[in-house]
Short mmCIF file of C-alpha atoms in Angstrom, two decimals:
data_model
loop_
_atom_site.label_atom_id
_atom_site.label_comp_id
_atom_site.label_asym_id
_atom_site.label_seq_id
_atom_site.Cartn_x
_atom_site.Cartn_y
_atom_site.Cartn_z
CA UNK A 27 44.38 -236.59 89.15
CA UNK A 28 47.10 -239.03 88.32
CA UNK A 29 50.17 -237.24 88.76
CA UNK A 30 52.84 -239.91 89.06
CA UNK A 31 55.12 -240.50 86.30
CA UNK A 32 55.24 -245.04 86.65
CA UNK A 33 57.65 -247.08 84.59
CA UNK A 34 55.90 -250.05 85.65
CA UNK A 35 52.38 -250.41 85.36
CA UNK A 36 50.73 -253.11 83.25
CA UNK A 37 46.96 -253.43 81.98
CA UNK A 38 46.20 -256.04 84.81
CA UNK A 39 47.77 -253.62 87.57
CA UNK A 40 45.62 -250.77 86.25
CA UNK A 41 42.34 -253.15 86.89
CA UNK A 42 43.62 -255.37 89.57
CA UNK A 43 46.50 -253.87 91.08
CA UNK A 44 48.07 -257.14 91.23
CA UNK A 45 52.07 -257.27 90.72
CA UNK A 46 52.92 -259.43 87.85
CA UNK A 47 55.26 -257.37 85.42
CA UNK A 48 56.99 -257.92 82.51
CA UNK A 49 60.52 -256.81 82.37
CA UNK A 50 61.30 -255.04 78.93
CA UNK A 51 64.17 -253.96 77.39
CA UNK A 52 66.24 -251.14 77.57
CA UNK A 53 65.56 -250.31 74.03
CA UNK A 54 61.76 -250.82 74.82
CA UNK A 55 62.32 -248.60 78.05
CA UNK A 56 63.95 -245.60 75.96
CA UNK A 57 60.98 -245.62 73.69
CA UNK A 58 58.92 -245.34 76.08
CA UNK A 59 60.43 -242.81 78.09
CA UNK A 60 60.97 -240.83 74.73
CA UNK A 61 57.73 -240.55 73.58
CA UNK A 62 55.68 -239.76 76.88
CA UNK A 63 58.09 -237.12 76.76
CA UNK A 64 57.30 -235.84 73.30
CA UNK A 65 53.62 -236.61 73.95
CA UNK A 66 53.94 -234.22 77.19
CA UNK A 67 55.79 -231.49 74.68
CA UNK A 68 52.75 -231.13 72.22
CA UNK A 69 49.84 -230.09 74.24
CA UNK A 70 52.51 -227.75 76.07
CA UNK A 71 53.74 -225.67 72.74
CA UNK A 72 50.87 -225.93 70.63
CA UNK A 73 48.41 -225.32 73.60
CA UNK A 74 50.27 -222.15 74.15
CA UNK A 75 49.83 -221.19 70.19
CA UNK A 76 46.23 -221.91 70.57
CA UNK A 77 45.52 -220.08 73.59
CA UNK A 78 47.25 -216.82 72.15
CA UNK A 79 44.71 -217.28 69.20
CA UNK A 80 42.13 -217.68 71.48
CA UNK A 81 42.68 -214.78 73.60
CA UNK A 82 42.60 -212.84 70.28
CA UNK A 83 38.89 -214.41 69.58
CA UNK A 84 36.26 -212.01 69.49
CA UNK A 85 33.66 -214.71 71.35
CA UNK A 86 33.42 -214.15 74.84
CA UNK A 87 32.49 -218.35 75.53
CA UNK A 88 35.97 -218.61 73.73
CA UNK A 89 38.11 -216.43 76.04
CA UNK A 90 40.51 -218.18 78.55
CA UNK A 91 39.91 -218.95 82.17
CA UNK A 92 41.81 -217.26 84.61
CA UNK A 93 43.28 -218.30 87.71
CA UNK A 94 43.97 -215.82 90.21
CA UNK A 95 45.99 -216.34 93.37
CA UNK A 96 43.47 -217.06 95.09
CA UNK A 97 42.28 -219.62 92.85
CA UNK A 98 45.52 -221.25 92.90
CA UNK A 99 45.49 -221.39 97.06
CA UNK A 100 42.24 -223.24 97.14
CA UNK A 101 43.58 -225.73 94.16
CA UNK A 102 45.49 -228.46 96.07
CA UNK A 103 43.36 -228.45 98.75
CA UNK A 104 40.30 -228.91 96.51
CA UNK A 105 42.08 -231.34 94.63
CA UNK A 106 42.99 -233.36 97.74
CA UNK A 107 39.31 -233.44 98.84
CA UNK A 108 38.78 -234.70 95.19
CA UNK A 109 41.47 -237.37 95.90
CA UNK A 110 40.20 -238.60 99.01
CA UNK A 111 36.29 -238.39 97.68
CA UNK A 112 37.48 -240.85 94.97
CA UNK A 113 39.30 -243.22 97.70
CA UNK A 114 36.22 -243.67 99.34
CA UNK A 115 34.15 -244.09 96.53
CA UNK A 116 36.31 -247.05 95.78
CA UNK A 117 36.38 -248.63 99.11
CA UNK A 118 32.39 -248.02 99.67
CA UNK A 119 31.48 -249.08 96.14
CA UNK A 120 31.68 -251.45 93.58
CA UNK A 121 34.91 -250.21 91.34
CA UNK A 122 32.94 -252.21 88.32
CA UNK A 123 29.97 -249.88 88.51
CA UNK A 124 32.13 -246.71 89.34
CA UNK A 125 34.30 -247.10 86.74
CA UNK A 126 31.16 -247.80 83.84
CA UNK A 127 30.21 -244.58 84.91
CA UNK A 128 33.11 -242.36 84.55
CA UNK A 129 33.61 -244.67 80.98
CA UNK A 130 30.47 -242.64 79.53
CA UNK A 131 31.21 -239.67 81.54
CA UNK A 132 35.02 -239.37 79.55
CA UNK A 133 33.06 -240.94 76.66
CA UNK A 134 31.21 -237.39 75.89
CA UNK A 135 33.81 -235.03 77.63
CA UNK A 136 36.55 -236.59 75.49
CA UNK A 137 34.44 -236.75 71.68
CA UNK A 138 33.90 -232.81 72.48
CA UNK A 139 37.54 -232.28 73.55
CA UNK A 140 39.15 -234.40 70.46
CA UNK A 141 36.64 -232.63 68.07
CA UNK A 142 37.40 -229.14 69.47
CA UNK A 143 41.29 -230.75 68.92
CA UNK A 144 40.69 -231.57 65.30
CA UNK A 145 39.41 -228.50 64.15
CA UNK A 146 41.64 -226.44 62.50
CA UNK A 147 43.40 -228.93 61.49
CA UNK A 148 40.36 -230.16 59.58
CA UNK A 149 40.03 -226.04 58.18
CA UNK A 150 43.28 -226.59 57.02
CA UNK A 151 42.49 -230.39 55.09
CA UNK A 152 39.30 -229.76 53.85
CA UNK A 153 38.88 -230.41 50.11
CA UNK A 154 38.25 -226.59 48.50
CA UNK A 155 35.72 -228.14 46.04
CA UNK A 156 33.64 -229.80 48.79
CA UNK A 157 30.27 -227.91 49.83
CA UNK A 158 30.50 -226.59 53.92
CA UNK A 159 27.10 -226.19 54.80
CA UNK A 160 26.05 -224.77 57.62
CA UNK A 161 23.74 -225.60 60.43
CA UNK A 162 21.98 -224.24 63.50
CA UNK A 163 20.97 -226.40 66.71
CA UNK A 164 18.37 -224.26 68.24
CA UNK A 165 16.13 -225.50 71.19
CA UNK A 166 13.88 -222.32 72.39
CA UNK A 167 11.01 -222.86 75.48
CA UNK A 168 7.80 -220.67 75.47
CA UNK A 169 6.44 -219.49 72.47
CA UNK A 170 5.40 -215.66 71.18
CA UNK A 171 7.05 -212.61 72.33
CA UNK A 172 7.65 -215.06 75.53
CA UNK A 173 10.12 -217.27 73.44
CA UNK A 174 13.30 -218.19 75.07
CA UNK A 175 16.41 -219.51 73.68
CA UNK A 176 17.97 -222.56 75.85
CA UNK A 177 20.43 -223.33 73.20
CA UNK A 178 21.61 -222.11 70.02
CA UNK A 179 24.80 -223.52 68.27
CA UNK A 180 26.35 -222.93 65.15
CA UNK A 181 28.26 -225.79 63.39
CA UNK A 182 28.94 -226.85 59.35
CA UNK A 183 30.38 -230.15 57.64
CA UNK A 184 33.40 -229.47 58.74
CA UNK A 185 32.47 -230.16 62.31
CA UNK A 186 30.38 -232.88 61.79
CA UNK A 187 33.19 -234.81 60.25
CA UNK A 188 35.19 -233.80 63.18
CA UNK A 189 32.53 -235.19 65.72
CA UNK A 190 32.63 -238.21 63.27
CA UNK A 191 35.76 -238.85 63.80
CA UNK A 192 35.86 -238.42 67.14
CA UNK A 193 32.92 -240.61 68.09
CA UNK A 194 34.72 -243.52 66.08
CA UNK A 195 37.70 -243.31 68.75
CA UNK A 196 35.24 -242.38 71.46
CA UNK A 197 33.84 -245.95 71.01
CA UNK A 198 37.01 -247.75 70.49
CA UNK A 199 38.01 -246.66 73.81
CA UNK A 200 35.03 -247.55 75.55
CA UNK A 201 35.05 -251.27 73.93
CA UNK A 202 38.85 -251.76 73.87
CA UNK A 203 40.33 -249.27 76.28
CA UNK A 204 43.59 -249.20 74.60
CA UNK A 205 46.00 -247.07 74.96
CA UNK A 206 46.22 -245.32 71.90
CA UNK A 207 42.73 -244.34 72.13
CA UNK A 208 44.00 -243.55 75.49
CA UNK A 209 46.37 -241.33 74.64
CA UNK A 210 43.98 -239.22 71.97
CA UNK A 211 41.48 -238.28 74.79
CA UNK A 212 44.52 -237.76 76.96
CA UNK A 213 46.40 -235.04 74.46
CA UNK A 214 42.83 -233.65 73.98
CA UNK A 215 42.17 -232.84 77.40
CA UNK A 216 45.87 -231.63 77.91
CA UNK A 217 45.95 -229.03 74.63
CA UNK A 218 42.28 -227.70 75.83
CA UNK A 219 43.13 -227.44 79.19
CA UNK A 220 46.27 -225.18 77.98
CA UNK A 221 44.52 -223.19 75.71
CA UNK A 222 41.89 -222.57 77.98
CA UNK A 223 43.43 -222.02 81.42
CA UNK A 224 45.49 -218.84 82.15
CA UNK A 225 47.60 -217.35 85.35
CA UNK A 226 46.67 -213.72 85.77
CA UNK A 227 50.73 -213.45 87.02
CA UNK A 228 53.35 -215.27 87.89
CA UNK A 229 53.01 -215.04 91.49
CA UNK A 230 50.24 -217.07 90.86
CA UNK A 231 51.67 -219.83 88.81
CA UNK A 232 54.66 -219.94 91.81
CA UNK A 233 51.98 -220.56 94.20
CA UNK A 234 50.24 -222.50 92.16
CA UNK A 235 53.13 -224.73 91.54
CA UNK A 236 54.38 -224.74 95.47
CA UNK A 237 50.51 -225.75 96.52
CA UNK A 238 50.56 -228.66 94.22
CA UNK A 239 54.24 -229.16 95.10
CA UNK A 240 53.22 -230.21 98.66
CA UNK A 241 50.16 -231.98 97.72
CA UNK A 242 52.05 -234.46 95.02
CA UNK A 243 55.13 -235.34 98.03
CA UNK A 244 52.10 -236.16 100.51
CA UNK A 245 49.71 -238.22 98.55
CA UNK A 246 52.37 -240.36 96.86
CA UNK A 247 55.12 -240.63 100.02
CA UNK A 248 52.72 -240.15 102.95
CA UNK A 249 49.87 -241.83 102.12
CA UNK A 250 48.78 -244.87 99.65
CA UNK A 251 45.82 -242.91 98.37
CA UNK A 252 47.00 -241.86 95.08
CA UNK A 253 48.48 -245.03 94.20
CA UNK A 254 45.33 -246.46 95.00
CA UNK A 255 42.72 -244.22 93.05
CA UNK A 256 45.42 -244.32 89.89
CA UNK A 257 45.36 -248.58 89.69
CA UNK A 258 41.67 -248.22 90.12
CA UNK A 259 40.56 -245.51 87.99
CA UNK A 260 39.57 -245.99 84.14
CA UNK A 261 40.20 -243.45 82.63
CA UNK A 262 41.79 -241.04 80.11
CA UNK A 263 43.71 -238.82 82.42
CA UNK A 264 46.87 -239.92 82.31
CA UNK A 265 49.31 -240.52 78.89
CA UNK A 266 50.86 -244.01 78.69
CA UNK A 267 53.26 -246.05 76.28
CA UNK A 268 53.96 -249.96 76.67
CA UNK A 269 57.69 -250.47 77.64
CA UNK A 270 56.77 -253.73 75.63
CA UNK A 271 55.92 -252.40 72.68
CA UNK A 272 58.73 -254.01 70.52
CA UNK A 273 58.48 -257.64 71.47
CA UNK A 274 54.23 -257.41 71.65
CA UNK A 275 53.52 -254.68 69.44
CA UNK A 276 50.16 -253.24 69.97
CA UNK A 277 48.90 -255.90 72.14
CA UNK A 278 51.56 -254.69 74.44
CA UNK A 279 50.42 -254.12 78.08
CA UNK A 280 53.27 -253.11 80.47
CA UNK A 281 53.19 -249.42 80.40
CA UNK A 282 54.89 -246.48 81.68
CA UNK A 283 52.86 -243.64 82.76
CA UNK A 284 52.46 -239.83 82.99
CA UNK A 285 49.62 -237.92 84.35
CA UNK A 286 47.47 -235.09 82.58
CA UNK A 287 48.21 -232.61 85.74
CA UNK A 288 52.00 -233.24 85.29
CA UNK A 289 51.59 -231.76 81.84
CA UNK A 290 48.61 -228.85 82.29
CA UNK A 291 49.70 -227.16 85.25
CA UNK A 292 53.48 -226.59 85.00
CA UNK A 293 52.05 -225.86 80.81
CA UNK A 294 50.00 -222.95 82.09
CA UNK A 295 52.87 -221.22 84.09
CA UNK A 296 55.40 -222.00 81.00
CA UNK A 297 52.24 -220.12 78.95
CA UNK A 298 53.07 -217.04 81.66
CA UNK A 299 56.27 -217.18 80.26
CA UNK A 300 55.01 -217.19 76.90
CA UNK A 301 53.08 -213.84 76.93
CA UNK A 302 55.83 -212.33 79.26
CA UNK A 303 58.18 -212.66 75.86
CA UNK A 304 55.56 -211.58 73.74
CA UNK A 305 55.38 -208.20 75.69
CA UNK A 306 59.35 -207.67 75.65
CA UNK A 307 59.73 -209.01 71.72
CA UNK A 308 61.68 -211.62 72.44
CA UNK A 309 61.36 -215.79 73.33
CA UNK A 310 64.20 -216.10 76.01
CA UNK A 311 61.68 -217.08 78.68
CA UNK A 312 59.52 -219.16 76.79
CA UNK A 313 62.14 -221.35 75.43
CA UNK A 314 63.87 -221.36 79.00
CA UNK A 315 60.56 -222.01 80.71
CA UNK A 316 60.20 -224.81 77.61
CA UNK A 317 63.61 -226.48 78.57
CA UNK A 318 62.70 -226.13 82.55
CA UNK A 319 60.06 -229.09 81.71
CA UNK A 320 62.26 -231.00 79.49
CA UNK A 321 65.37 -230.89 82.39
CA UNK A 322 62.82 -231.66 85.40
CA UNK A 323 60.92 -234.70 83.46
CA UNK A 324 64.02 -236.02 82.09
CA UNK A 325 64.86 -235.69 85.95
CA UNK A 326 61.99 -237.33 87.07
CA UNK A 327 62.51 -240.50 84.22
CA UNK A 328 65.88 -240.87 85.72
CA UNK A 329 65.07 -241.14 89.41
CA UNK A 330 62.57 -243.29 89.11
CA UNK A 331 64.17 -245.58 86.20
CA UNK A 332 67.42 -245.77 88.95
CA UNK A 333 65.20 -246.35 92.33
CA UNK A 334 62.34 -248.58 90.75
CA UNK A 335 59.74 -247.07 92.16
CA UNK A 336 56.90 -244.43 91.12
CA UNK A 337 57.93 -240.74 91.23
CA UNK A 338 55.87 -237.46 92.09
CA UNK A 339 57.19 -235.60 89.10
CA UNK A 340 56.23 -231.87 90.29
CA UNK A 341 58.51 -233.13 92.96
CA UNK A 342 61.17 -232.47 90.05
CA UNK A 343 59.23 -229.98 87.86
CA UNK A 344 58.09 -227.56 90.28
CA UNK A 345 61.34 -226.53 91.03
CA UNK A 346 62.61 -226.45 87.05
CA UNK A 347 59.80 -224.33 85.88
CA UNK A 348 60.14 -221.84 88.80
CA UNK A 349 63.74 -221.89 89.35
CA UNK A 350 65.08 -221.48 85.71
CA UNK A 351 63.28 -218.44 84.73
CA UNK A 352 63.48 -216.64 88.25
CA UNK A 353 67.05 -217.03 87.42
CA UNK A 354 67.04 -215.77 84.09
CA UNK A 355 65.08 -212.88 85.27
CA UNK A 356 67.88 -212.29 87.82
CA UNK A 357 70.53 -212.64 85.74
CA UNK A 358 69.00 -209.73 83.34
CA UNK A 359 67.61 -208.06 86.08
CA UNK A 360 64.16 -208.21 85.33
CA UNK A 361 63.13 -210.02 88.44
CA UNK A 362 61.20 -207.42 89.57
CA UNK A 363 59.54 -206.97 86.61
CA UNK A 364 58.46 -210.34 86.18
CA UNK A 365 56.54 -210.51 89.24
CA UNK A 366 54.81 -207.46 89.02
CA UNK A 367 53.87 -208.06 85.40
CA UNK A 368 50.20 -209.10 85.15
CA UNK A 369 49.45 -210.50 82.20
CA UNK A 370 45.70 -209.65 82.61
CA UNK A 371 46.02 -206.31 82.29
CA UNK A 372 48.21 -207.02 78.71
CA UNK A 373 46.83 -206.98 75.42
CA UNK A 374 48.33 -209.86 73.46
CA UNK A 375 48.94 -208.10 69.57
CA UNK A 376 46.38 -207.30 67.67
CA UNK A 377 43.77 -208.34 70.51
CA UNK A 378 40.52 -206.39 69.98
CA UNK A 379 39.30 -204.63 72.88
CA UNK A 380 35.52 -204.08 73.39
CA UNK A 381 34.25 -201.33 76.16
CA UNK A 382 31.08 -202.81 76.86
CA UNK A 383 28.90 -205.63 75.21
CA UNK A 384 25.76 -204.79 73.50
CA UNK A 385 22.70 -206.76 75.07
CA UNK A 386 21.03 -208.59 71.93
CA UNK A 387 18.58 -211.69 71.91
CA UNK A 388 18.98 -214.45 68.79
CA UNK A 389 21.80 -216.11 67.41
CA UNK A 390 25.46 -214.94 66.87
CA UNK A 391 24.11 -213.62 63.60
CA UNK A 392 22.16 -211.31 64.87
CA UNK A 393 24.73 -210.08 66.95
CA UNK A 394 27.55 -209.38 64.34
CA UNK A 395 24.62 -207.61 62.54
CA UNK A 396 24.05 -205.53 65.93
CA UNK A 397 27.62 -204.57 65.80
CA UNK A 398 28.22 -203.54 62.18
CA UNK A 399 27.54 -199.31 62.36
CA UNK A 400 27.55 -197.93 58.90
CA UNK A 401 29.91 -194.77 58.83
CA UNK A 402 27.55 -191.15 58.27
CA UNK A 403 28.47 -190.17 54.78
CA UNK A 404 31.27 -187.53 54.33
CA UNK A 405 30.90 -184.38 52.77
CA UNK A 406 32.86 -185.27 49.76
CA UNK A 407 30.24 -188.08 49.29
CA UNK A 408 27.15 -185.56 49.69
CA UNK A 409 25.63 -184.02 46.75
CA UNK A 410 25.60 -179.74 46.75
CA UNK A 411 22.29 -180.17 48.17
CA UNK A 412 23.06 -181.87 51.00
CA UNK A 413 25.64 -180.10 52.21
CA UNK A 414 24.15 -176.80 51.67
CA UNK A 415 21.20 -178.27 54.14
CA UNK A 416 23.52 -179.24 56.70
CA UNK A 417 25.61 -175.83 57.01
CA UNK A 418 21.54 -174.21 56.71
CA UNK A 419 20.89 -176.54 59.94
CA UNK A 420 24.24 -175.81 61.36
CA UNK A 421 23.25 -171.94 61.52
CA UNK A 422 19.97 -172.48 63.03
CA UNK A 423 21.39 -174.68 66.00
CA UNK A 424 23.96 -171.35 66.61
CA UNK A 425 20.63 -169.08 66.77
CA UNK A 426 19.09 -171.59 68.89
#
């Protein structure tokens, strides 16, 4: 996880980690500051208007993750094993090799993430008078009444046009690694991981937030680990935009930085926020939570843009997103409230809510099919007949 937000990095750092920068402009700074701060904004609100439609899904593979607190106690310290693990892997081994094979690793994971991404955007653009077919991926072991399903997956034009498109940029980044292919992996991950991650409170998200607090100050100040594994590792987890960009154009290759945790984890406590306001009718700790980021990254720019040197930004946001809506919860006196409201015992509007799930074999066909009761026929639909047999059967149960 690259979690440092650098105003200084160029292409030959990320490979090399050598030190020869160019110095840009201050116009050329500003736009670059600017839009890894709108690029950190998007995955954050639409992730959150995504993962509300999600939790409304009626697919169980589609339902959110969540984190619990003790989930987010073992985080940092997982993560730091994670950190180290890489370290070594690039002292022991060759960082050529390593690096080829986390290039098809993101390769796949990112073409599934970006198409996922595109999706409903696609629903929305596709042409009414074009044909969606669908199709079925099915892959069954055994054969008989001892046939097994391994996979089954349901897809039509519209995805395949999706994957298309994806695999075109999927390529481009693993011939060209530039950063605009970069940057479409990058938002991918960061909207999915969003929409798919979700505190159970926000005690959680607090500790959460405090774990990865600590872990962000150690690994940049104490240590030179994390610099380290972020010049040497290829790959799209962070969001960057040259500082260059004006005098090189898209050949530019001194870039500022911002990493995909800096963006996902504060995102899924600001998405607490969100279904807090959705319970009480109103968006007062969303958009508070919402300008929390903005005020600690704009933070973060500023410190490091005035000191030169690389910045932990949950250093800055950690205290932001926790201490602006504690306070707004104080100030209405709802803090108590807000900490003992879980949000996995809500039901987001309109949210079905299923008892139990009915064990049937074959494709998701089959199982809306299972699911679909017919209602018994009224009496006002029966014919005389039939409801002078029921009342005669009615009669004969009293006896009985």
């Amino acid at each position: 996880r690259d979690s440092d937000l650098d105003g200084s990095s160029t292409g030959s750092d990320a490979v090399n980690g050598t030190a020869g920068r160019f110095v840009s402009g201050a116009e050329g700074t500003a736009l670059a500051y600017g839009s890894l701060l709108l690029m950190a904004l998007l995955p954050i609100f639409f992730g959150a208007l995504r993962s509300v439609g999600c939790s409304k899904s009626k697919s169980a593979s589609d339902m959110p993750e969540t984190i619990t607190s003790r989930d987010a106690a073992r985080f940092p310290i997982i993560a730091s094993c994670t950190l180290f693990g890489l370290y070594l892997f690039f002292k022991i081994f060759s960082q050529e090799y390593i690096n080829l094979l986390l290039s098809m690793y993101f390769f796949v994971l990112g073409i599934l993430a970006l198409s996922h991404t595109m999706s409903p955007f696609m629903c929305r653009v596709f042409p009414a008078n074009v044909p969606n077919k669908q199709y079925q991926l099915l892959f069954t072991q055994g054969s008989g009444e001892s046939k097994e399903e391994i996979v089954n997956y349901e897809f039509d034009t519209k995805d395949l046009i999706c994957l298309g498109i994806s695999s075109v940029v999927g390529v481009w980044y693993v011939l060209k690694k530039h950063w605009i292919a970069n940057n479409l992996f990058g938002l991918a991950f960061a909207l999915n991981g969003v929409e798919l991650l979700h505190l159970n409170n926000v005690s959680t998200g607090c500790i959460l937030l405090g774990g990865l607090f600590v872990y962000d100050v150690f690994w940049v100040f104490g240590t030179n680990v994390m610099v380290t594994v972020a010049k040497s590792f290829e790959a799209p987890i962070k969001l960057v935009f040259p500082q260059d960009l004006l005098e090189k154009g898209l050949d530019a290759s001194n870039f500022a930085m911002l990493g995909l945790g800096d963006i996902v984890i504060p995102a899924v406590v600001i998405f607490s926020s969100f279904t807090l306001s959705l319970k009480k009718n109103t968006r007062t700790y969303f958009y508070t939570s919402f300008l929390a980021y903005i005020f600690g990254l704009g933070l973060t720019i500023f410190i490091m843009h005035t000191f030169k040197h690389a910045q932990p930004a949950l250093l800055y946001l950690v205290p932001a997103c926790i201490g602006f809506p504690v306070l707004l919860a104080l100030f209405k006196g709802e803090l108590t409230e807000m900490f003992s409201y879980e949000s996995s015992d809500e039901v987001l509007p309109h949210t079905p809510q299923l008892t139990h799930f009915p064990t049937v074999f074959g494709s998701p066909a089959s199982l809306a099919n299972s699911m679909h009761v017919e209602p018994p026929p009224s009496y006002e639909e029966s014919s005389p007949e039939e409801v002078s047999s029921k009342e005669e059967i009615t009669e004969s149960d009293k006896d009985k």
